[in-house]
């Protein structure tokens, strides 16, 4: 099967056909990772480009995202499969003012697939909710996602809120999202920056193993 057909389906926001094609690709033994990267994520890149060039508008972007999420639902059980005992606990959310959730959802799935228990706080998450939830579930890692240059500073606000609560040193802070950079992560006092979901899972696992070894 040509994954470009799937990618175009996502771009056009055809959720029903997206689901059918993801199932077909799996039936043809194409790996979930390949379907994800070539069939789903690739579409979002083109959607973003078209939006930037005023060729499409918010509604089209939204229906493309819905189609992508339908495809992701089918891949989720495969991407999150893990036979191992949990190696740690994380919380994740998209920061205040930001409604983008696809990248955050992918990071959640990959961390889960690595054997990390993860609580998803959703999108547009108030700063204080991260502080509360991390304490409530005894998190090891706090994961923050932001897709807008205007909402990136809210990641710094979250870390400051943990500082103010006197609990910053208890947690590992991981940040990411398209506009986030290594330098920005350092500036706001985050411990880990990764550019994508797969490396986020690897970095989270490495940090947890290091923490366990030092305890
Ligand atoms: Co919006 N949007 N959007 N949007 N949107 C972008 C981000 C934009 C780049 C489009 C563009 O102009 N080219 C632009 C941001 C510009 C900027 O700030 N630099 C933009 C804009 C401007 C807006 C609005 C302001 C538009 C408007 O209303 N005028 C508005 C803001 C709403 C808000 O949040 N308050 C808006 C709205 C929306 C929709 C709601 C319509 C929809 C989101 C729906 C949803 O998420 N359920 C949407 C979409 C779909 C996009 C694009 C097209 C796709 C985003 C996406 O899902 N990418 C996006 C353009 C683009 O990204 N090319 C765009 C695929 C996803 C897999 O990638 O999320 O980057 P990403 O995640 C990656 C990595 O970044 C990383 O791993 C992921 C997987 O590998 N990662 C992490 C993410 N979080 C991580 C956390 C980690 C580690 C890694 O550790 C914790």
PDB file of C-alpha atoms and ligand atoms in Angstrom:
ATOM      1  CA  UNK A   1       0.000   0.000   0.000  1.00  0.00           C
ATOM      2  CA  UNK A   2       1.172   3.533  -0.799  1.00  0.00           C
ATOM      3  CA  UNK A   3       1.285   5.499   2.461  1.00  0.00           C
ATOM      4  CA  UNK A   4       1.004   8.741   0.499  1.00  0.00           C
ATOM      5  CA  UNK A   5      -2.676   7.846  -0.054  1.00  0.00           C
ATOM      6  CA  UNK A   6      -3.123   7.745   3.738  1.00  0.00           C
ATOM      7  CA  UNK A   7      -1.170  10.957   4.214  1.00  0.00           C
ATOM      8  CA  UNK A   8      -3.375  12.791   1.667  1.00  0.00           C
ATOM      9  CA  UNK A   9      -6.464  11.435   3.410  1.00  0.00           C
ATOM     10  CA  UNK A  10      -5.320  12.966   6.711  1.00  0.00           C
ATOM     11  CA  UNK A  11      -4.442  16.236   4.996  1.00  0.00           C
ATOM     12  CA  UNK A  12      -7.971  16.405   3.520  1.00  0.00           C
ATOM     13  CA  UNK A  13      -9.501  15.547   6.905  1.00  0.00           C
ATOM     14  CA  UNK A  14     -11.209  12.337   5.833  1.00  0.00           C
ATOM     15  CA  UNK A  15     -11.353  10.574   9.207  1.00  0.00           C
ATOM     16  CA  UNK A  16     -13.338   7.527   8.065  1.00  0.00           C
ATOM     17  CA  UNK A  17     -10.978   6.719   5.194  1.00  0.00           C
ATOM     18  CA  UNK A  18      -7.966   7.444   7.440  1.00  0.00           C
ATOM     19  CA  UNK A  19      -9.143   4.731   9.854  1.00  0.00           C
ATOM     20  CA  UNK A  20      -9.722   2.272   7.009  1.00  0.00           C
ATOM     21  CA  UNK A  21      -6.298   2.898   5.499  1.00  0.00           C
ATOM     22  CA  UNK A  22      -4.465   2.560   8.830  1.00  0.00           C
ATOM     23  CA  UNK A  23      -6.169  -0.816   9.340  1.00  0.00           C
ATOM     24  CA  UNK A  24      -5.292  -1.821   5.763  1.00  0.00           C
ATOM     25  CA  UNK A  25      -1.639  -0.825   6.247  1.00  0.00           C
ATOM     26  CA  UNK A  26      -1.441  -2.879   9.458  1.00  0.00           C
ATOM     27  CA  UNK A  27      -3.027  -5.829   7.635  1.00  0.00           C
ATOM     28  CA  UNK A  28      -0.273  -5.483   5.058  1.00  0.00           C
ATOM     29  CA  UNK A  29       2.257  -5.803   7.909  1.00  0.00           C
ATOM     30  CA  UNK A  30       3.560  -2.258   7.611  1.00  0.00           C
ATOM     31  CA  UNK A  31       4.981  -1.314  11.032  1.00  0.00           C
ATOM     32  CA  UNK A  32       3.045   1.076  13.288  1.00  0.00           C
ATOM     33  CA  UNK A  33       6.087   3.395  13.378  1.00  0.00           C
ATOM     34  CA  UNK A  34       6.230   3.607   9.563  1.00  0.00           C
ATOM     35  CA  UNK A  35       2.469   4.238   9.332  1.00  0.00           C
ATOM     36  CA  UNK A  36       2.796   6.927  12.001  1.00  0.00           C
ATOM     37  CA  UNK A  37       5.720   8.750  10.403  1.00  0.00           C
ATOM     38  CA  UNK A  38       4.977   8.359   6.699  1.00  0.00           C
ATOM     39  CA  UNK A  39       1.178   8.164   6.735  1.00  0.00           C
ATOM     40  CA  UNK A  40       0.118  10.459   9.600  1.00  0.00           C
ATOM     41  CA  UNK A  41       2.819  12.894  10.820  1.00  0.00           C
ATOM     42  CA  UNK A  42       3.905  13.734   7.245  1.00  0.00           C
ATOM     43  CA  UNK A  43       0.404  15.118   6.559  1.00  0.00           C
ATOM     44  CA  UNK A  44       0.598  17.571   9.470  1.00  0.00           C
ATOM     45  CA  UNK A  45       3.788  19.087   8.050  1.00  0.00           C
ATOM     46  CA  UNK A  46       2.003  19.898   4.777  1.00  0.00           C
ATOM     47  CA  UNK A  47      -1.096  21.152   6.622  1.00  0.00           C
ATOM     48  CA  UNK A  48       1.105  23.543   8.637  1.00  0.00           C
ATOM     49  CA  UNK A  49       2.819  24.795   5.466  1.00  0.00           C
ATOM     50  CA  UNK A  50      -0.514  25.438   3.723  1.00  0.00           C
ATOM     51  CA  UNK A  51      -1.853  27.255   6.787  1.00  0.00           C
ATOM     52  CA  UNK A  52       1.238  29.449   6.896  1.00  0.00           C
ATOM     53  CA  UNK A  53       0.753  30.313   3.210  1.00  0.00           C
ATOM     54  CA  UNK A  54      -2.950  31.135   3.735  1.00  0.00           C
ATOM     55  CA  UNK A  55      -3.990  28.272   1.444  1.00  0.00           C
ATOM     56  CA  UNK A  56      -6.099  26.739   4.231  1.00  0.00           C
ATOM     57  CA  UNK A  57      -7.558  28.112   7.485  1.00  0.00           C
ATOM     58  CA  UNK A  58      -8.191  26.939  11.070  1.00  0.00           C
ATOM     59  CA  UNK A  59     -11.248  24.733  10.259  1.00  0.00           C
ATOM     60  CA  UNK A  60      -9.271  22.715   7.685  1.00  0.00           C
ATOM     61  CA  UNK A  61      -6.383  22.398  10.141  1.00  0.00           C
ATOM     62  CA  UNK A  62      -8.824  21.166  12.763  1.00  0.00           C
ATOM     63  CA  UNK A  63     -10.448  18.483  10.606  1.00  0.00           C
ATOM     64  CA  UNK A  64      -7.007  17.261   9.499  1.00  0.00           C
ATOM     65  CA  UNK A  65      -6.049  16.967  13.186  1.00  0.00           C
ATOM     66  CA  UNK A  66      -9.257  15.016  13.876  1.00  0.00           C
ATOM     67  CA  UNK A  67      -8.496  12.589  11.060  1.00  0.00           C
ATOM     68  CA  UNK A  68      -4.958  12.174  12.421  1.00  0.00           C
ATOM     69  CA  UNK A  69      -6.309  11.460  15.916  1.00  0.00           C
ATOM     70  CA  UNK A  70      -8.650   8.774  14.488  1.00  0.00           C
ATOM     71  CA  UNK A  71      -5.653   7.074  12.881  1.00  0.00           C
ATOM     72  CA  UNK A  72      -3.656   7.389  16.101  1.00  0.00           C
ATOM     73  CA  UNK A  73      -6.409   5.677  18.104  1.00  0.00           C
ATOM     74  CA  UNK A  74      -5.893   2.541  16.024  1.00  0.00           C
ATOM     75  CA  UNK A  75      -2.121   2.634  16.423  1.00  0.00           C
ATOM     76  CA  UNK A  76      -2.201   3.443  20.154  1.00  0.00           C
ATOM     77  CA  UNK A  77      -2.582  -0.146  21.478  1.00  0.00           C
ATOM     78  CA  UNK A  78       0.399  -1.205  19.367  1.00  0.00           C
ATOM     79  CA  UNK A  79       2.599   1.761  20.261  1.00  0.00           C
ATOM     80  CA  UNK A  80       1.879   1.423  23.966  1.00  0.00           C
ATOM     81  CA  UNK A  81       2.344  -2.343  24.203  1.00  0.00           C
ATOM     82  CA  UNK A  82       4.756  -3.209  26.984  1.00  0.00           C
ATOM     83  CA  UNK A  83       5.342  -6.360  28.918  1.00  0.00           C
ATOM     84  CA  UNK A  84       7.609  -4.774  31.495  1.00  0.00           C
ATOM     85  CA  UNK A  85       6.999  -3.665  35.065  1.00  0.00           C
ATOM     86  CA  UNK A  86       6.637   0.156  35.233  1.00  0.00           C
ATOM     87  CA  UNK A  87      10.003   1.866  35.656  1.00  0.00           C
ATOM     88  CA  UNK A  88       8.577   5.162  36.863  1.00  0.00           C
ATOM     89  CA  UNK A  89       5.710   7.638  36.779  1.00  0.00           C
ATOM     90  CA  UNK A  90       5.210  10.734  34.672  1.00  0.00           C
ATOM     91  CA  UNK A  91       2.607  13.413  34.166  1.00  0.00           C
ATOM     92  CA  UNK A  92       2.125  15.206  30.853  1.00  0.00           C
ATOM     93  CA  UNK A  93       0.135  18.150  29.561  1.00  0.00           C
ATOM     94  CA  UNK A  94       0.036  20.930  26.992  1.00  0.00           C
ATOM     95  CA  UNK A  95       0.617  24.192  28.829  1.00  0.00           C
ATOM     96  CA  UNK A  96      -1.881  26.964  29.505  1.00  0.00           C
ATOM     97  CA  UNK A  97      -3.276  28.750  26.455  1.00  0.00           C
ATOM     98  CA  UNK A  98      -2.285  25.974  24.053  1.00  0.00           C
ATOM     99  CA  UNK A  99      -4.779  23.551  22.478  1.00  0.00           C
ATOM    100  CA  UNK A 100      -2.410  21.413  20.379  1.00  0.00           C
ATOM    101  CA  UNK A 101      -2.464  17.818  21.564  1.00  0.00           C
ATOM    102  CA  UNK A 102      -1.205  15.507  18.805  1.00  0.00           C
ATOM    103  CA  UNK A 103       2.498  15.750  19.701  1.00  0.00           C
ATOM    104  CA  UNK A 104       1.680  15.507  23.406  1.00  0.00           C
ATOM    105  CA  UNK A 105      -0.430  12.399  22.775  1.00  0.00           C
ATOM    106  CA  UNK A 106       2.421  10.813  20.848  1.00  0.00           C
ATOM    107  CA  UNK A 107       4.891  11.499  23.645  1.00  0.00           C
ATOM    108  CA  UNK A 108       2.391   9.962  26.102  1.00  0.00           C
ATOM    109  CA  UNK A 109       2.075   6.817  23.969  1.00  0.00           C
ATOM    110  CA  UNK A 110       5.823   6.408  23.510  1.00  0.00           C
ATOM    111  CA  UNK A 111       6.528   6.865  27.233  1.00  0.00           C
ATOM    112  CA  UNK A 112       3.817   4.334  28.052  1.00  0.00           C
ATOM    113  CA  UNK A 113       5.353   1.936  25.526  1.00  0.00           C
ATOM    114  CA  UNK A 114       8.693   2.293  27.332  1.00  0.00           C
ATOM    115  CA  UNK A 115       7.117   1.123  30.588  1.00  0.00           C
ATOM    116  CA  UNK A 116       6.411   4.476  32.230  1.00  0.00           C
ATOM    117  CA  UNK A 117       3.075   5.013  34.004  1.00  0.00           C
ATOM    118  CA  UNK A 118       1.775   8.268  32.630  1.00  0.00           C
ATOM    119  CA  UNK A 119      -1.062  10.595  33.604  1.00  0.00           C
ATOM    120  CA  UNK A 120      -2.334  12.928  30.875  1.00  0.00           C
ATOM    121  CA  UNK A 121      -3.682  16.278  32.102  1.00  0.00           C
ATOM    122  CA  UNK A 122      -4.860  17.283  28.613  1.00  0.00           C
ATOM    123  CA  UNK A 123      -4.478  20.667  26.934  1.00  0.00           C
ATOM    124  CA  UNK A 124      -4.586  24.268  28.193  1.00  0.00           C
ATOM    125  CA  UNK A 125      -3.515  22.983  31.599  1.00  0.00           C
ATOM    126  CA  UNK A 126      -3.385  25.598  34.392  1.00  0.00           C
ATOM    127  CA  UNK A 127       0.100  25.941  35.895  1.00  0.00           C
ATOM    128  CA  UNK A 128      -0.986  24.882  39.385  1.00  0.00           C
ATOM    129  CA  UNK A 129      -2.554  21.652  38.093  1.00  0.00           C
ATOM    130  CA  UNK A 130       0.897  20.295  37.218  1.00  0.00           C
ATOM    131  CA  UNK A 131       2.149  20.972  40.755  1.00  0.00           C
ATOM    132  CA  UNK A 132      -0.899  19.318  42.320  1.00  0.00           C
ATOM    133  CA  UNK A 133      -0.991  16.264  40.065  1.00  0.00           C
ATOM    134  CA  UNK A 134       2.757  15.563  40.346  1.00  0.00           C
ATOM    135  CA  UNK A 135       2.460  15.429  44.141  1.00  0.00           C
ATOM    136  CA  UNK A 136      -0.779  13.412  44.049  1.00  0.00           C
ATOM    137  CA  UNK A 137       0.593  10.601  41.848  1.00  0.00           C
ATOM    138  CA  UNK A 138       4.191  10.708  43.133  1.00  0.00           C
ATOM    139  CA  UNK A 139       5.554  11.536  39.696  1.00  0.00           C
ATOM    140  CA  UNK A 140       9.210  11.197  38.752  1.00  0.00           C
ATOM    141  CA  UNK A 141       8.943  13.191  35.526  1.00  0.00           C
ATOM    142  CA  UNK A 142       6.909  16.260  34.602  1.00  0.00           C
ATOM    143  CA  UNK A 143       6.417  16.507  30.810  1.00  0.00           C
ATOM    144  CA  UNK A 144       5.387  19.799  29.222  1.00  0.00           C
ATOM    145  CA  UNK A 145       4.388  20.376  25.615  1.00  0.00           C
ATOM    146  CA  UNK A 146       3.891  23.687  23.758  1.00  0.00           C
ATOM    147  CA  UNK A 147       3.342  24.333  20.050  1.00  0.00           C
ATOM    148  CA  UNK A 148       3.076  28.111  19.996  1.00  0.00           C
ATOM    149  CA  UNK A 149       5.808  30.678  20.492  1.00  0.00           C
ATOM    150  CA  UNK A 150       3.278  32.581  22.601  1.00  0.00           C
ATOM    151  CA  UNK A 151       2.692  29.656  24.998  1.00  0.00           C
ATOM    152  CA  UNK A 152       6.313  28.513  25.390  1.00  0.00           C
ATOM    153  CA  UNK A 153       6.873  30.890  28.340  1.00  0.00           C
ATOM    154  CA  UNK A 154       4.104  29.058  30.234  1.00  0.00           C
ATOM    155  CA  UNK A 155       6.531  26.124  30.503  1.00  0.00           C
ATOM    156  CA  UNK A 156       8.855  28.372  32.496  1.00  0.00           C
ATOM    157  CA  UNK A 157       5.910  29.432  34.662  1.00  0.00           C
ATOM    158  CA  UNK A 158       5.217  25.786  35.512  1.00  0.00           C
ATOM    159  CA  UNK A 159       8.812  25.190  36.589  1.00  0.00           C
ATOM    160  CA  UNK A 160       8.715  28.421  38.658  1.00  0.00           C
ATOM    161  CA  UNK A 161       5.505  27.212  40.339  1.00  0.00           C
ATOM    162  CA  UNK A 162       7.285  24.010  41.431  1.00  0.00           C
ATOM    163  CA  UNK A 163      10.141  26.155  42.743  1.00  0.00           C
ATOM    164  CA  UNK A 164       7.702  28.311  44.690  1.00  0.00           C
ATOM    165  CA  UNK A 165       6.108  25.175  46.155  1.00  0.00           C
ATOM    166  CA  UNK A 166       9.598  23.993  47.213  1.00  0.00           C
ATOM    167  CA  UNK A 167       9.314  20.777  45.209  1.00  0.00           C
ATOM    168  CA  UNK A 168      11.318  21.453  42.025  1.00  0.00           C
ATOM    169  CA  UNK A 169      14.170  19.165  43.086  1.00  0.00           C
ATOM    170  CA  UNK A 170      11.853  16.178  43.442  1.00  0.00           C
ATOM    171  CA  UNK A 171      11.121  15.947  39.723  1.00  0.00           C
ATOM    172  CA  UNK A 172      12.768  15.664  36.329  1.00  0.00           C
ATOM    173  CA  UNK A 173      11.381  18.287  33.929  1.00  0.00           C
ATOM    174  CA  UNK A 174      11.109  17.390  30.266  1.00  0.00           C
ATOM    175  CA  UNK A 175       9.959  19.879  27.637  1.00  0.00           C
ATOM    176  CA  UNK A 176       9.251  19.743  23.910  1.00  0.00           C
ATOM    177  CA  UNK A 177       7.125  20.920  21.013  1.00  0.00           C
ATOM    178  CA  UNK A 178       7.935  22.382  17.592  1.00  0.00           C
ATOM    179  CA  UNK A 179       9.149  25.864  18.686  1.00  0.00           C
ATOM    180  CA  UNK A 180      11.060  24.628  21.767  1.00  0.00           C
ATOM    181  CA  UNK A 181      14.862  24.467  21.607  1.00  0.00           C
ATOM    182  CA  UNK A 182      17.646  23.069  23.773  1.00  0.00           C
ATOM    183  CA  UNK A 183      18.665  26.628  24.717  1.00  0.00           C
ATOM    184  CA  UNK A 184      15.136  27.599  25.706  1.00  0.00           C
ATOM    185  CA  UNK A 185      14.885  24.457  27.834  1.00  0.00           C
ATOM    186  CA  UNK A 186      18.106  25.416  29.652  1.00  0.00           C
ATOM    187  CA  UNK A 187      16.935  29.005  30.149  1.00  0.00           C
ATOM    188  CA  UNK A 188      13.774  27.920  31.944  1.00  0.00           C
ATOM    189  CA  UNK A 189      15.562  25.307  34.061  1.00  0.00           C
ATOM    190  CA  UNK A 190      14.207  22.144  32.373  1.00  0.00           C
ATOM    191  CA  UNK A 191      16.317  18.985  32.659  1.00  0.00           C
ATOM    192  CA  UNK A 192      15.553  17.394  29.300  1.00  0.00           C
ATOM    193  CA  UNK A 193      14.663  18.706  25.860  1.00  0.00           C
ATOM    194  CA  UNK A 194      13.945  16.316  23.005  1.00  0.00           C
ATOM    195  CA  UNK A 195      12.774  17.110  19.476  1.00  0.00           C
ATOM    196  CA  UNK A 196      10.405  14.162  19.027  1.00  0.00           C
ATOM    197  CA  UNK A 197       8.355  11.521  20.792  1.00  0.00           C
ATOM    198  CA  UNK A 198      10.706   8.595  20.211  1.00  0.00           C
ATOM    199  CA  UNK A 199      13.722  10.404  21.685  1.00  0.00           C
ATOM    200  CA  UNK A 200      11.502  11.702  24.506  1.00  0.00           C
ATOM    201  CA  UNK A 201      10.815   8.112  25.547  1.00  0.00           C
ATOM    202  CA  UNK A 202      14.493   7.136  25.349  1.00  0.00           C
ATOM    203  CA  UNK A 203      15.579  10.199  27.348  1.00  0.00           C
ATOM    204  CA  UNK A 204      12.867   9.643  29.984  1.00  0.00           C
ATOM    205  CA  UNK A 205      13.889   6.014  30.425  1.00  0.00           C
ATOM    206  CA  UNK A 206      17.587   6.922  30.702  1.00  0.00           C
ATOM    207  CA  UNK A 207      16.824   9.621  33.290  1.00  0.00           C
ATOM    208  CA  UNK A 208      14.709   7.210  35.359  1.00  0.00           C
ATOM    209  CA  UNK A 209      17.370   4.501  35.302  1.00  0.00           C
ATOM    210  CA  UNK A 210      19.995   7.080  36.358  1.00  0.00           C
ATOM    211  CA  UNK A 211      17.732   8.247  39.191  1.00  0.00           C
ATOM    212  CA  UNK A 212      17.153   4.648  40.352  1.00  0.00           C
ATOM    213  CA  UNK A 213      20.896   3.933  40.282  1.00  0.00           C
ATOM    214  CA  UNK A 214      21.676   6.996  42.416  1.00  0.00           C
ATOM    215  CA  UNK A 215      19.065   6.110  45.073  1.00  0.00           C
TER     216      UNK A 215
HETATM  217 CO1  LIG B   1      -1.984  25.287  15.081  1.00  0.00          CO
HETATM  218  N1  LIG B   1      -0.304  26.226  14.774  1.00  0.00           N
HETATM  219  N2  LIG B   1      -2.810  26.937  15.711  1.00  0.00           N
HETATM  220  N3  LIG B   1      -3.593  24.234  15.186  1.00  0.00           N
HETATM  221  N4  LIG B   1      -1.065  23.934  14.142  1.00  0.00           N
HETATM  222  C1  LIG B   1       0.863  25.432  14.369  1.00  0.00           C
HETATM  223  C2  LIG B   1       1.637  24.957  15.579  1.00  0.00           C
HETATM  224  C3  LIG B   1       1.669  26.456  13.455  1.00  0.00           C
HETATM  225  C4  LIG B   1       3.182  26.172  13.399  1.00  0.00           C
HETATM  226  C5  LIG B   1       1.056  26.503  12.038  1.00  0.00           C
HETATM  227  C6  LIG B   1       1.782  27.429  11.104  1.00  0.00           C
HETATM  228  O1  LIG B   1       1.618  28.622  11.200  1.00  0.00           O
HETATM  229  N5  LIG B   1       2.602  26.907  10.213  1.00  0.00           N
HETATM  230  C7  LIG B   1       1.307  27.801  14.160  1.00  0.00           C
HETATM  231  C8  LIG B   1       2.220  28.226  15.305  1.00  0.00           C
HETATM  232  C9  LIG B   1       3.117  29.395  14.961  1.00  0.00           C
HETATM  233  C10 LIG B   1       4.013  29.715  16.109  1.00  0.00           C
HETATM  234  O2  LIG B   1       3.595  30.018  17.193  1.00  0.00           O
HETATM  235  N6  LIG B   1       5.307  29.610  15.831  1.00  0.00           N
HETATM  236  C11 LIG B   1      -0.104  27.513  14.658  1.00  0.00           C
HETATM  237  C12 LIG B   1      -1.059  28.522  14.970  1.00  0.00           C
HETATM  238  C13 LIG B   1      -0.654  29.956  14.648  1.00  0.00           C
HETATM  239  C14 LIG B   1      -2.330  28.228  15.533  1.00  0.00           C
HETATM  240  C15 LIG B   1      -3.438  29.227  15.938  1.00  0.00           C
HETATM  241  C16 LIG B   1      -2.932  30.477  16.681  1.00  0.00           C
HETATM  242  C17 LIG B   1      -4.206  29.571  14.661  1.00  0.00           C
HETATM  243  C18 LIG B   1      -5.294  30.604  14.838  1.00  0.00           C
HETATM  244  O3  LIG B   1      -6.217  30.431  15.585  1.00  0.00           O
HETATM  245  N7  LIG B   1      -5.146  31.699  14.104  1.00  0.00           N
HETATM  246  C19 LIG B   1      -4.338  28.333  16.848  1.00  0.00           C
HETATM  247  C20 LIG B   1      -3.929  28.383  18.321  1.00  0.00           C
HETATM  248  C21 LIG B   1      -4.906  27.650  19.200  1.00  0.00           C
HETATM  249  C22 LIG B   1      -4.343  27.453  20.605  1.00  0.00           C
HETATM  250  O4  LIG B   1      -3.613  26.513  20.839  1.00  0.00           O
HETATM  251  N8  LIG B   1      -4.684  28.368  21.507  1.00  0.00           N
HETATM  252  C23 LIG B   1      -4.052  26.983  16.265  1.00  0.00           C
HETATM  253  C24 LIG B   1      -4.973  25.941  16.289  1.00  0.00           C
HETATM  254  C25 LIG B   1      -4.765  24.684  15.753  1.00  0.00           C
HETATM  255  C26 LIG B   1      -5.853  23.610  15.683  1.00  0.00           C
HETATM  256  C27 LIG B   1      -6.702  23.550  16.968  1.00  0.00           C
HETATM  257  C28 LIG B   1      -6.754  23.918  14.508  1.00  0.00           C
HETATM  258  C29 LIG B   1      -5.005  22.323  15.364  1.00  0.00           C
HETATM  259  C30 LIG B   1      -4.614  21.491  16.627  1.00  0.00           C
HETATM  260  C31 LIG B   1      -5.568  20.343  16.879  1.00  0.00           C
HETATM  261  C32 LIG B   1      -5.011  19.375  17.869  1.00  0.00           C
HETATM  262  O5  LIG B   1      -3.850  19.362  18.223  1.00  0.00           O
HETATM  263  N9  LIG B   1      -5.907  18.521  18.325  1.00  0.00           N
HETATM  264  C33 LIG B   1      -3.700  22.924  14.820  1.00  0.00           C
HETATM  265  C34 LIG B   1      -2.739  22.181  14.089  1.00  0.00           C
HETATM  266  C35 LIG B   1      -3.155  20.786  13.661  1.00  0.00           C
HETATM  267  C36 LIG B   1      -1.463  22.698  13.765  1.00  0.00           C
HETATM  268  C37 LIG B   1      -0.349  22.043  12.909  1.00  0.00           C
HETATM  269  C38 LIG B   1      -0.789  22.097  11.454  1.00  0.00           C
HETATM  270  C39 LIG B   1       0.010  20.624  13.243  1.00  0.00           C
HETATM  271  C40 LIG B   1       0.452  20.380  14.692  1.00  0.00           C
HETATM  272  C41 LIG B   1       0.717  18.911  14.859  1.00  0.00           C
HETATM  273  O6  LIG B   1      -0.134  18.198  15.359  1.00  0.00           O
HETATM  274  N10 LIG B   1       1.862  18.415  14.336  1.00  0.00           N
HETATM  275  C42 LIG B   1       0.886  22.994  13.232  1.00  0.00           C
HETATM  276  C43 LIG B   1       1.875  23.108  12.091  1.00  0.00           C
HETATM  277  C44 LIG B   1       3.018  22.129  12.209  1.00  0.00           C
HETATM  278  O7  LIG B   1       3.320  21.609  13.264  1.00  0.00           O
HETATM  279  N11 LIG B   1       3.716  21.920  11.142  1.00  0.00           N
HETATM  280  C45 LIG B   1       0.232  24.193  13.788  1.00  0.00           C
HETATM  281  C46 LIG B   1       2.190  16.989  14.323  1.00  0.00           C
HETATM  282  C47 LIG B   1       2.802  16.568  15.663  1.00  0.00           C
HETATM  283  C48 LIG B   1       3.158  15.104  15.610  1.00  0.00           C
HETATM  284  O8  LIG B   1       3.990  17.327  15.824  1.00  0.00           O
HETATM  285  O9  LIG B   1       3.024  18.643  17.755  1.00  0.00           O
HETATM  286  O10 LIG B   1       5.297  19.239  16.774  1.00  0.00           O
HETATM  287  P1  LIG B   1       4.291  18.213  17.130  1.00  0.00           P
HETATM  288  O11 LIG B   1       4.943  17.183  18.135  1.00  0.00           O
HETATM  289  C49 LIG B   1       6.189  16.553  17.893  1.00  0.00           C
HETATM  290  C50 LIG B   1       7.387  17.323  18.474  1.00  0.00           C
HETATM  291  O12 LIG B   1       7.189  18.707  18.536  1.00  0.00           O
HETATM  292  C51 LIG B   1       7.634  16.655  19.789  1.00  0.00           C
HETATM  293  O13 LIG B   1       7.239  15.307  19.577  1.00  0.00           O
HETATM  294  C52 LIG B   1       6.115  15.278  18.709  1.00  0.00           C
HETATM  295  C53 LIG B   1       6.118  14.003  17.904  1.00  0.00           C
HETATM  296  O14 LIG B   1       7.361  13.661  17.379  1.00  0.00           O
HETATM  297  N12 LIG B   1       6.980  17.097  21.014  1.00  0.00           N
HETATM  298  C54 LIG B   1       7.569  16.832  22.217  1.00  0.00           C
HETATM  299  C55 LIG B   1       5.790  17.687  21.246  1.00  0.00           C
HETATM  300  N13 LIG B   1       5.593  17.839  22.543  1.00  0.00           N
HETATM  301  C56 LIG B   1       6.657  17.306  23.170  1.00  0.00           C
HETATM  302  C57 LIG B   1       6.967  17.173  24.527  1.00  0.00           C
HETATM  303  C58 LIG B   1       8.175  16.549  24.874  1.00  0.00           C
HETATM  304  C59 LIG B   1       9.064  16.104  23.910  1.00  0.00           C
HETATM  305  C60 LIG B   1       8.774  16.229  22.568  1.00  0.00           C
HETATM  306  O15 LIG B   1       8.553  16.371  26.151  1.00  0.00           O
HETATM  307  C61 LIG B   1       7.640  16.558  27.195  1.00  0.00           C
END
